[in-house]
Amino acid sequence: MQQNVLKVSGLKIAYGGIQAVKGIDLEVNQGELVTLIGANGAGKTTTLKAITGTLPQCRVEGQIIYGGEPVQGMNSFKLVQRGLAMVPEGRGVFTRMSIHENLLMGAYLRDDKDGIAADVDKWFGIFPRLKERRDQLAGTLSGGEQQMLAMARALMCHPKLLLLDEPSMGLSPIMVEKIFEVVRTVSAQGVTILLVEQNAKLALQAAHRGYVMDSGLITMHGKGQDMLDDPKVRAAYLGEA
Ligand code: ATP
């Protein structure tokens, strides 16, 4: 039987008078790559923030179960300790540290020196662009390379769930392809991923399952390939008549 890593039920979030999320259900099972797609302002980032405990003051209803326990209201530090890793929009790498130092920062909760060194080698193997630039300051990397570094850094803590917020944002088409290739490779390593994306086509191609969010509601969900074949998804999100 598939095991839930994350289960969100009846989640509602309001910023003052604005109801940004209007009662959504979604789940991510062990080893799955699940994507949440939708237009600007649909409520995707707000949903991710609720999961990671980083929402500003606002009204939250419903339930978020992560790793078998209710976590709404739990602070983000505790969630990180429980293996929840978030790569935010805009990435947030330590620009004045080298690539290698950034990776080590990702392992700050660990003290197994040999294991950390083995993981640095492992992720450098999967992200060769980072390996070539190992001692370069992270601030000198291109946007796509910084995205890769943010992902590799998050993976250094062996996350139970990796949350990616718009990893393709602001990147050139070639770099977007590369990032999706990396997301697939990381998923193939068995990492459980929730991917928030506006690039619906690439996200659904990569994902096992997808959810469409529109104006605070989940309007469709299903297997990635089935959604790609769905005429409503094609018309609304893939730019096809
Ligand atoms: P985008 O891709 O543009 O980030 P999104 O689907 O992630 O879109 P959200 O950022 O979650 O959408 O925004 C959902 C709604 O909540 C929007 O109407 C937005 O204006 C509103 N909102 C988001 N953050 C706040 C905030 N801190 N205070 C008030 N309203 C907010």
PDB file of C-alpha atoms and ligand atoms in Angstrom:
ATOM      1  CA  MET A   1       0.000   0.000   0.000  1.00  0.00           C
ATOM      2  CA  GLN A   2       1.212   3.515  -0.764  1.00  0.00           C
ATOM      3  CA  GLN A   3       2.200   5.536   2.247  1.00  0.00           C
ATOM      4  CA  ASN A   4       1.171   9.174   2.620  1.00  0.00           C
ATOM      5  CA  VAL A   5       4.017  11.567   3.316  1.00  0.00           C
ATOM      6  CA  LEU A   6       1.700  14.572   3.113  1.00  0.00           C
ATOM      7  CA  LYS A   7      -2.063  14.798   3.336  1.00  0.00           C
ATOM      8  CA  VAL A   8      -3.838  18.133   3.173  1.00  0.00           C
ATOM      9  CA  SER A   9      -7.590  18.155   3.903  1.00  0.00           C
ATOM     10  CA  GLY A  10     -10.066  21.002   3.700  1.00  0.00           C
ATOM     11  CA  LEU A  11      -7.329  23.639   3.803  1.00  0.00           C
ATOM     12  CA  LYS A  12      -8.602  27.224   3.811  1.00  0.00           C
ATOM     13  CA  ILE A  13      -6.374  30.292   4.120  1.00  0.00           C
ATOM     14  CA  ALA A  14      -7.478  33.919   4.309  1.00  0.00           C
ATOM     15  CA  TYR A  15      -5.327  37.048   4.290  1.00  0.00           C
ATOM     16  CA  GLY A  16      -7.605  39.559   6.002  1.00  0.00           C
ATOM     17  CA  GLY A  17     -10.694  39.601   3.817  1.00  0.00           C
ATOM     18  CA  ILE A  18      -9.067  37.743   0.915  1.00  0.00           C
ATOM     19  CA  GLN A  19      -9.769  34.012   0.803  1.00  0.00           C
ATOM     20  CA  ALA A  20      -6.634  32.812  -1.038  1.00  0.00           C
ATOM     21  CA  VAL A  21      -7.217  29.066  -0.511  1.00  0.00           C
ATOM     22  CA  LYS A  22     -10.834  27.902  -0.328  1.00  0.00           C
ATOM     23  CA  GLY A  23     -10.833  24.317   0.958  1.00  0.00           C
ATOM     24  CA  ILE A  24      -8.399  22.026  -0.849  1.00  0.00           C
ATOM     25  CA  ASP A  25      -7.404  18.372  -0.492  1.00  0.00           C
ATOM     26  CA  LEU A  26      -4.154  16.962  -1.785  1.00  0.00           C
ATOM     27  CA  GLU A  27      -1.769  14.179  -0.948  1.00  0.00           C
ATOM     28  CA  VAL A  28       1.756  13.094  -1.769  1.00  0.00           C
ATOM     29  CA  ASN A  29       2.776   9.464  -1.332  1.00  0.00           C
ATOM     30  CA  GLN A  30       6.208   8.060  -0.574  1.00  0.00           C
ATOM     31  CA  GLY A  31       8.455   8.229  -3.665  1.00  0.00           C
ATOM     32  CA  GLU A  32       5.997  10.250  -5.761  1.00  0.00           C
ATOM     33  CA  LEU A  33       6.637  13.355  -7.819  1.00  0.00           C
ATOM     34  CA  VAL A  34       3.430  15.379  -7.579  1.00  0.00           C
ATOM     35  CA  THR A  35       2.905  18.724  -9.231  1.00  0.00           C
ATOM     36  CA  LEU A  36       0.580  21.586  -8.342  1.00  0.00           C
ATOM     37  CA  ILE A  37      -0.031  23.794 -11.363  1.00  0.00           C
ATOM     38  CA  GLY A  38      -2.140  26.880 -11.957  1.00  0.00           C
ATOM     39  CA  ALA A  39      -2.085  30.510 -13.035  1.00  0.00           C
ATOM     40  CA  ASN A  40      -0.635  33.472 -11.129  1.00  0.00           C
ATOM     41  CA  GLY A  41      -2.500  34.142  -7.933  1.00  0.00           C
ATOM     42  CA  ALA A  42      -4.213  30.722  -7.854  1.00  0.00           C
ATOM     43  CA  GLY A  43      -2.965  30.125  -4.290  1.00  0.00           C
ATOM     44  CA  LYS A  44      -0.106  27.695  -4.942  1.00  0.00           C
ATOM     45  CA  THR A  45       2.592  29.538  -2.991  1.00  0.00           C
ATOM     46  CA  THR A  46       0.180  30.221  -0.132  1.00  0.00           C
ATOM     47  CA  THR A  47      -0.517  26.471   0.062  1.00  0.00           C
ATOM     48  CA  LEU A  48       3.213  25.683   0.139  1.00  0.00           C
ATOM     49  CA  LYS A  49       3.771  28.280   2.858  1.00  0.00           C
ATOM     50  CA  ALA A  50       1.049  26.694   4.971  1.00  0.00           C
ATOM     51  CA  ILE A  51       2.796  23.329   4.620  1.00  0.00           C
ATOM     52  CA  THR A  52       6.206  24.761   5.552  1.00  0.00           C
ATOM     53  CA  GLY A  53       5.004  26.864   8.473  1.00  0.00           C
ATOM     54  CA  THR A  54       6.065  30.137   6.834  1.00  0.00           C
ATOM     55  CA  LEU A  55       2.735  31.911   6.352  1.00  0.00           C
ATOM     56  CA  PRO A  56       2.420  35.474   7.621  1.00  0.00           C
ATOM     57  CA  GLN A  57      -0.394  36.207  10.106  1.00  0.00           C
ATOM     58  CA  CYS A  58      -3.556  34.867   8.536  1.00  0.00           C
ATOM     59  CA  ARG A  59      -6.527  32.611   9.187  1.00  0.00           C
ATOM     60  CA  VAL A  60      -5.946  28.906   8.474  1.00  0.00           C
ATOM     61  CA  GLU A  61      -8.544  26.117   8.685  1.00  0.00           C
ATOM     62  CA  GLY A  62      -8.349  22.435   7.814  1.00  0.00           C
ATOM     63  CA  GLN A  63      -5.684  19.849   8.391  1.00  0.00           C
ATOM     64  CA  ILE A  64      -2.119  19.249   7.238  1.00  0.00           C
ATOM     65  CA  ILE A  65      -0.713  15.828   8.123  1.00  0.00           C
ATOM     66  CA  TYR A  66       2.982  15.385   7.423  1.00  0.00           C
ATOM     67  CA  GLY A  67       4.901  12.239   8.359  1.00  0.00           C
ATOM     68  CA  GLY A  68       1.785  10.958  10.143  1.00  0.00           C
ATOM     69  CA  GLU A  69       1.265  13.937  12.475  1.00  0.00           C
ATOM     70  CA  PRO A  70      -0.742  17.160  12.258  1.00  0.00           C
ATOM     71  CA  VAL A  71       1.676  20.029  11.617  1.00  0.00           C
ATOM     72  CA  GLN A  72      -0.423  23.134  11.055  1.00  0.00           C
ATOM     73  CA  GLY A  73       0.949  25.910  13.225  1.00  0.00           C
ATOM     74  CA  MET A  74       4.274  24.098  13.733  1.00  0.00           C
ATOM     75  CA  ASN A  75       7.249  26.375  13.138  1.00  0.00           C
ATOM     76  CA  SER A  76       9.469  25.889  10.113  1.00  0.00           C
ATOM     77  CA  PHE A  77      12.544  24.892  12.146  1.00  0.00           C
ATOM     78  CA  LYS A  78      10.711  21.918  13.657  1.00  0.00           C
ATOM     79  CA  LEU A  79       9.465  20.936  10.226  1.00  0.00           C
ATOM     80  CA  VAL A  80      13.004  21.036   8.809  1.00  0.00           C
ATOM     81  CA  GLN A  81      14.102  18.796  11.692  1.00  0.00           C
ATOM     82  CA  ARG A  82      11.361  16.389  10.618  1.00  0.00           C
ATOM     83  CA  GLY A  83      12.780  16.237   7.097  1.00  0.00           C
ATOM     84  CA  LEU A  84      10.709  18.821   5.236  1.00  0.00           C
ATOM     85  CA  ALA A  85      12.884  20.763   2.794  1.00  0.00           C
ATOM     86  CA  MET A  86      11.713  23.754   0.797  1.00  0.00           C
ATOM     87  CA  VAL A  87      13.434  25.346  -2.185  1.00  0.00           C
ATOM     88  CA  PRO A  88      11.675  28.712  -2.370  1.00  0.00           C
ATOM     89  CA  GLU A  89      10.915  30.880  -5.355  1.00  0.00           C
ATOM     90  CA  GLY A  90      14.034  32.995  -5.872  1.00  0.00           C
ATOM     91  CA  ARG A  91      16.169  30.122  -4.477  1.00  0.00           C
ATOM     92  CA  GLY A  92      17.937  31.781  -1.515  1.00  0.00           C
ATOM     93  CA  VAL A  93      21.453  30.397  -1.885  1.00  0.00           C
ATOM     94  CA  PHE A  94      24.232  31.888   0.271  1.00  0.00           C
ATOM     95  CA  THR A  95      25.751  34.105  -2.402  1.00  0.00           C
ATOM     96  CA  ARG A  96      28.995  34.855  -0.537  1.00  0.00           C
ATOM     97  CA  MET A  97      29.779  31.222   0.137  1.00  0.00           C
ATOM     98  CA  SER A  98      31.220  28.737  -2.333  1.00  0.00           C
ATOM     99  CA  ILE A  99      29.136  26.009  -3.905  1.00  0.00           C
ATOM    100  CA  HIS A 100      30.785  23.431  -1.669  1.00  0.00           C
ATOM    101  CA  GLU A 101      30.127  25.514   1.459  1.00  0.00           C
ATOM    102  CA  ASN A 102      26.484  25.914   0.449  1.00  0.00           C
ATOM    103  CA  LEU A 103      26.132  22.146   0.234  1.00  0.00           C
ATOM    104  CA  LEU A 104      27.684  21.727   3.673  1.00  0.00           C
ATOM    105  CA  MET A 105      25.204  24.270   5.064  1.00  0.00           C
ATOM    106  CA  GLY A 106      22.440  21.983   3.814  1.00  0.00           C
ATOM    107  CA  ALA A 107      23.812  19.274   6.123  1.00  0.00           C
ATOM    108  CA  TYR A 108      23.923  21.458   9.250  1.00  0.00           C
ATOM    109  CA  LEU A 109      21.616  19.111  11.173  1.00  0.00           C
ATOM    110  CA  ARG A 110      23.911  16.134  10.518  1.00  0.00           C
ATOM    111  CA  ASP A 111      27.171  15.144  12.193  1.00  0.00           C
ATOM    112  CA  ASP A 112      28.143  12.079  10.129  1.00  0.00           C
ATOM    113  CA  LYS A 113      31.215  13.506   8.425  1.00  0.00           C
ATOM    114  CA  ASP A 114      31.788  10.562   6.102  1.00  0.00           C
ATOM    115  CA  GLY A 115      28.129  10.401   5.105  1.00  0.00           C
ATOM    116  CA  ILE A 116      28.131  14.130   4.357  1.00  0.00           C
ATOM    117  CA  ALA A 117      31.254  13.789   2.176  1.00  0.00           C
ATOM    118  CA  ALA A 118      29.650  10.833   0.346  1.00  0.00           C
ATOM    119  CA  ASP A 119      26.490  12.869  -0.278  1.00  0.00           C
ATOM    120  CA  VAL A 120      28.498  15.838  -1.591  1.00  0.00           C
ATOM    121  CA  ASP A 121      30.098  13.405  -4.080  1.00  0.00           C
ATOM    122  CA  LYS A 122      26.722  11.887  -4.936  1.00  0.00           C
ATOM    123  CA  TRP A 123      25.018  15.207  -5.696  1.00  0.00           C
ATOM    124  CA  PHE A 124      28.092  16.554  -7.510  1.00  0.00           C
ATOM    125  CA  GLY A 125      27.735  13.444  -9.702  1.00  0.00           C
ATOM    126  CA  ILE A 126      24.121  14.366 -10.470  1.00  0.00           C
ATOM    127  CA  PHE A 127      24.846  18.101 -10.831  1.00  0.00           C
ATOM    128  CA  PRO A 128      28.155  18.140 -12.772  1.00  0.00           C
ATOM    129  CA  ARG A 129      27.818  21.890 -13.442  1.00  0.00           C
ATOM    130  CA  LEU A 130      28.105  22.424  -9.691  1.00  0.00           C
ATOM    131  CA  LYS A 131      31.055  20.103  -9.363  1.00  0.00           C
ATOM    132  CA  GLU A 132      32.984  22.032 -12.027  1.00  0.00           C
ATOM    133  CA  ARG A 133      32.313  25.227 -10.029  1.00  0.00           C
ATOM    134  CA  ARG A 134      32.832  23.745  -6.573  1.00  0.00           C
ATOM    135  CA  ASP A 135      34.944  26.623  -5.156  1.00  0.00           C
ATOM    136  CA  GLN A 136      33.211  29.458  -6.992  1.00  0.00           C
ATOM    137  CA  LEU A 137      31.046  31.892  -4.983  1.00  0.00           C
ATOM    138  CA  ALA A 138      27.368  30.970  -5.335  1.00  0.00           C
ATOM    139  CA  GLY A 139      26.515  34.601  -6.173  1.00  0.00           C
ATOM    140  CA  THR A 140      28.458  34.286  -9.418  1.00  0.00           C
ATOM    141  CA  LEU A 141      26.343  31.372 -10.695  1.00  0.00           C
ATOM    142  CA  SER A 142      23.661  31.806 -13.357  1.00  0.00           C
ATOM    143  CA  GLY A 143      20.019  31.674 -12.266  1.00  0.00           C
ATOM    144  CA  GLY A 144      19.663  28.068 -13.413  1.00  0.00           C
ATOM    145  CA  GLU A 145      22.840  27.016 -11.644  1.00  0.00           C
ATOM    146  CA  GLN A 146      21.649  28.711  -8.450  1.00  0.00           C
ATOM    147  CA  GLN A 147      18.404  26.763  -8.758  1.00  0.00           C
ATOM    148  CA  MET A 148      20.401  23.528  -9.041  1.00  0.00           C
ATOM    149  CA  LEU A 149      22.504  24.502  -6.040  1.00  0.00           C
ATOM    150  CA  ALA A 150      19.425  25.294  -3.952  1.00  0.00           C
ATOM    151  CA  MET A 151      18.036  21.875  -4.820  1.00  0.00           C
ATOM    152  CA  ALA A 152      21.298  20.049  -4.104  1.00  0.00           C
ATOM    153  CA  ARG A 153      21.644  21.909  -0.798  1.00  0.00           C
ATOM    154  CA  ALA A 154      18.123  20.889   0.236  1.00  0.00           C
ATOM    155  CA  LEU A 155      18.900  17.268  -0.663  1.00  0.00           C
ATOM    156  CA  MET A 156      21.895  17.246   1.691  1.00  0.00           C
ATOM    157  CA  CYS A 157      19.514  16.867   4.656  1.00  0.00           C
ATOM    158  CA  HIS A 158      17.934  13.673   3.224  1.00  0.00           C
ATOM    159  CA  PRO A 159      14.483  15.240   3.059  1.00  0.00           C
ATOM    160  CA  LYS A 160      11.405  13.063   3.527  1.00  0.00           C
ATOM    161  CA  LEU A 161       9.640  15.591   1.315  1.00  0.00           C
ATOM    162  CA  LEU A 162      11.207  18.141  -1.031  1.00  0.00           C
ATOM    163  CA  LEU A 163       9.035  21.122  -1.918  1.00  0.00           C
ATOM    164  CA  LEU A 164      10.020  23.023  -5.041  1.00  0.00           C
ATOM    165  CA  ASP A 165       8.397  26.397  -5.693  1.00  0.00           C
ATOM    166  CA  GLU A 166       8.544  27.415  -9.367  1.00  0.00           C
ATOM    167  CA  PRO A 167      12.048  26.113 -10.128  1.00  0.00           C
ATOM    168  CA  SER A 168      11.794  27.164 -13.786  1.00  0.00           C
ATOM    169  CA  MET A 169      10.889  30.786 -12.998  1.00  0.00           C
ATOM    170  CA  GLY A 170      12.921  33.352 -14.925  1.00  0.00           C
ATOM    171  CA  LEU A 171      15.150  30.808 -16.679  1.00  0.00           C
ATOM    172  CA  SER A 172      15.982  30.475 -20.376  1.00  0.00           C
ATOM    173  CA  PRO A 173      14.155  27.674 -22.255  1.00  0.00           C
ATOM    174  CA  ILE A 174      17.311  25.557 -22.386  1.00  0.00           C
ATOM    175  CA  MET A 175      17.909  25.959 -18.662  1.00  0.00           C
ATOM    176  CA  VAL A 176      14.250  25.145 -17.960  1.00  0.00           C
ATOM    177  CA  GLU A 177      14.689  21.824 -19.816  1.00  0.00           C
ATOM    178  CA  LYS A 178      17.835  21.144 -17.802  1.00  0.00           C
ATOM    179  CA  ILE A 179      16.097  21.877 -14.499  1.00  0.00           C
ATOM    180  CA  PHE A 180      13.264  19.489 -15.326  1.00  0.00           C
ATOM    181  CA  GLU A 181      15.802  16.843 -16.289  1.00  0.00           C
ATOM    182  CA  VAL A 182      17.404  17.282 -12.868  1.00  0.00           C
ATOM    183  CA  VAL A 183      14.017  17.120 -11.108  1.00  0.00           C
ATOM    184  CA  ARG A 184      13.305  13.805 -12.876  1.00  0.00           C
ATOM    185  CA  THR A 185      16.731  12.460 -11.928  1.00  0.00           C
ATOM    186  CA  VAL A 186      16.263  13.437  -8.281  1.00  0.00           C
ATOM    187  CA  SER A 187      12.807  11.820  -8.298  1.00  0.00           C
ATOM    188  CA  ALA A 188      14.295   8.654  -9.802  1.00  0.00           C
ATOM    189  CA  GLN A 189      16.609   8.531  -6.768  1.00  0.00           C
ATOM    190  CA  GLY A 190      13.475   7.896  -4.683  1.00  0.00           C
ATOM    191  CA  VAL A 191      13.077  11.431  -3.283  1.00  0.00           C
ATOM    192  CA  THR A 192       9.428  12.403  -2.646  1.00  0.00           C
ATOM    193  CA  ILE A 193       8.696  15.755  -4.319  1.00  0.00           C
ATOM    194  CA  LEU A 194       5.897  18.306  -4.433  1.00  0.00           C
ATOM    195  CA  LEU A 195       6.567  20.632  -7.346  1.00  0.00           C
ATOM    196  CA  VAL A 196       4.712  23.913  -7.761  1.00  0.00           C
ATOM    197  CA  GLU A 197       4.972  25.123 -11.345  1.00  0.00           C
ATOM    198  CA  GLN A 198       3.496  27.464 -13.914  1.00  0.00           C
ATOM    199  CA  ASN A 199       5.102  25.487 -16.734  1.00  0.00           C
ATOM    200  CA  ALA A 200       2.229  23.011 -16.795  1.00  0.00           C
ATOM    201  CA  LYS A 201       3.432  20.973 -19.755  1.00  0.00           C
ATOM    202  CA  LEU A 202       6.890  20.142 -18.431  1.00  0.00           C
ATOM    203  CA  ALA A 203       5.601  19.677 -14.903  1.00  0.00           C
ATOM    204  CA  LEU A 204       2.891  17.191 -15.959  1.00  0.00           C
ATOM    205  CA  GLN A 205       5.337  15.367 -18.224  1.00  0.00           C
ATOM    206  CA  ALA A 206       7.695  14.866 -15.284  1.00  0.00           C
ATOM    207  CA  ALA A 207       5.116  14.137 -12.570  1.00  0.00           C
ATOM    208  CA  HIS A 208       3.417  10.917 -11.535  1.00  0.00           C
ATOM    209  CA  ARG A 209       0.323  12.916 -10.567  1.00  0.00           C
ATOM    210  CA  GLY A 210      -0.842  16.491 -10.830  1.00  0.00           C
ATOM    211  CA  TYR A 211      -3.342  18.915  -9.310  1.00  0.00           C
ATOM    212  CA  VAL A 212      -4.681  22.038 -11.005  1.00  0.00           C
ATOM    213  CA  MET A 213      -5.378  24.992  -8.743  1.00  0.00           C
ATOM    214  CA  ASP A 214      -7.596  27.845  -9.853  1.00  0.00           C
ATOM    215  CA  SER A 215      -8.774  30.783  -7.696  1.00  0.00           C
ATOM    216  CA  GLY A 216      -8.069  28.964  -4.436  1.00  0.00           C
ATOM    217  CA  LEU A 217      -9.637  25.616  -5.428  1.00  0.00           C
ATOM    218  CA  ILE A 218      -8.336  22.330  -6.817  1.00  0.00           C
ATOM    219  CA  THR A 219     -10.288  22.031 -10.046  1.00  0.00           C
ATOM    220  CA  MET A 220      -8.714  18.854 -11.476  1.00  0.00           C
ATOM    221  CA  HIS A 221      -6.366  16.114 -10.465  1.00  0.00           C
ATOM    222  CA  GLY A 222      -5.072  12.890 -11.924  1.00  0.00           C
ATOM    223  CA  LYS A 223      -2.095  11.077 -13.389  1.00  0.00           C
ATOM    224  CA  GLY A 224       0.394  13.354 -15.155  1.00  0.00           C
ATOM    225  CA  GLN A 225      -0.086  11.751 -18.567  1.00  0.00           C
ATOM    226  CA  ASP A 226      -3.907  11.617 -18.272  1.00  0.00           C
ATOM    227  CA  MET A 227      -3.956  15.316 -17.455  1.00  0.00           C
ATOM    228  CA  LEU A 228      -1.719  16.092 -20.429  1.00  0.00           C
ATOM    229  CA  ASP A 229      -4.279  14.307 -22.618  1.00  0.00           C
ATOM    230  CA  ASP A 230      -7.270  16.082 -21.037  1.00  0.00           C
ATOM    231  CA  PRO A 231      -8.797  18.622 -23.472  1.00  0.00           C
ATOM    232  CA  LYS A 232      -9.703  21.024 -20.621  1.00  0.00           C
ATOM    233  CA  VAL A 233      -6.131  21.031 -19.329  1.00  0.00           C
ATOM    234  CA  ARG A 234      -4.801  21.388 -22.864  1.00  0.00           C
ATOM    235  CA  ALA A 235      -7.024  24.376 -23.578  1.00  0.00           C
ATOM    236  CA  ALA A 236      -6.566  26.178 -20.259  1.00  0.00           C
ATOM    237  CA  TYR A 237      -2.953  25.425 -19.329  1.00  0.00           C
ATOM    238  CA  LEU A 238      -1.064  24.189 -22.385  1.00  0.00           C
ATOM    239  CA  GLY A 239      -2.150  26.991 -24.707  1.00  0.00           C
ATOM    240  CA  GLU A 240      -3.925  24.627 -27.108  1.00  0.00           C
ATOM    241  CA  ALA A 241      -7.333  25.358 -28.608  1.00  0.00           C
TER     242      ALA A 241
HETATM  243  P1  ATP B   1       2.194  33.119  -8.176  1.00  0.00           P
HETATM  244  O1  ATP B   1       2.542  32.058  -9.137  1.00  0.00           O
HETATM  245  O2  ATP B   1       1.948  34.449  -8.795  1.00  0.00           O
HETATM  246  O3  ATP B   1       3.074  33.177  -6.963  1.00  0.00           O
HETATM  247  P2  ATP B   1       0.284  31.648  -6.612  1.00  0.00           P
HETATM  248  O4  ATP B   1      -0.647  30.660  -7.238  1.00  0.00           O
HETATM  249  O5  ATP B   1       1.463  31.114  -5.904  1.00  0.00           O
HETATM  250  O6  ATP B   1       0.722  32.706  -7.678  1.00  0.00           O
HETATM  251  P3  ATP B   1      -0.309  33.057  -4.181  1.00  0.00           P
HETATM  252  O7  ATP B   1       0.995  33.782  -4.174  1.00  0.00           O
HETATM  253  O8  ATP B   1      -0.495  31.949  -3.230  1.00  0.00           O
HETATM  254  O9  ATP B   1      -0.620  32.493  -5.639  1.00  0.00           O
HETATM  255  O10 ATP B   1      -1.477  34.119  -3.999  1.00  0.00           O
HETATM  256  C1  ATP B   1      -2.860  33.757  -3.829  1.00  0.00           C
HETATM  257  C2  ATP B   1      -3.675  35.003  -3.462  1.00  0.00           C
HETATM  258  O11 ATP B   1      -3.331  35.449  -2.156  1.00  0.00           O
HETATM  259  C3  ATP B   1      -3.450  36.178  -4.382  1.00  0.00           C
HETATM  260  O12 ATP B   1      -4.685  36.820  -4.582  1.00  0.00           O
HETATM  261  C4  ATP B   1      -2.494  37.075  -3.595  1.00  0.00           C
HETATM  262  O13 ATP B   1      -2.660  38.427  -3.929  1.00  0.00           O
HETATM  263  C5  ATP B   1      -2.901  36.797  -2.169  1.00  0.00           C
HETATM  264  N1  ATP B   1      -1.771  36.946  -1.243  1.00  0.00           N
HETATM  265  C6  ATP B   1      -0.606  36.259  -1.283  1.00  0.00           C
HETATM  266  N2  ATP B   1       0.214  36.629  -0.268  1.00  0.00           N
HETATM  267  C7  ATP B   1      -0.456  37.592   0.426  1.00  0.00           C
HETATM  268  C8  ATP B   1      -0.152  38.393   1.596  1.00  0.00           C
HETATM  269  N3  ATP B   1       1.011  38.243   2.267  1.00  0.00           N
HETATM  270  N4  ATP B   1      -1.081  39.276   2.001  1.00  0.00           N
HETATM  271  C9  ATP B   1      -2.264  39.420   1.346  1.00  0.00           C
HETATM  272  N5  ATP B   1      -2.615  38.705   0.237  1.00  0.00           N
HETATM  273  C10 ATP B   1      -1.726  37.801  -0.217  1.00  0.00           C
END
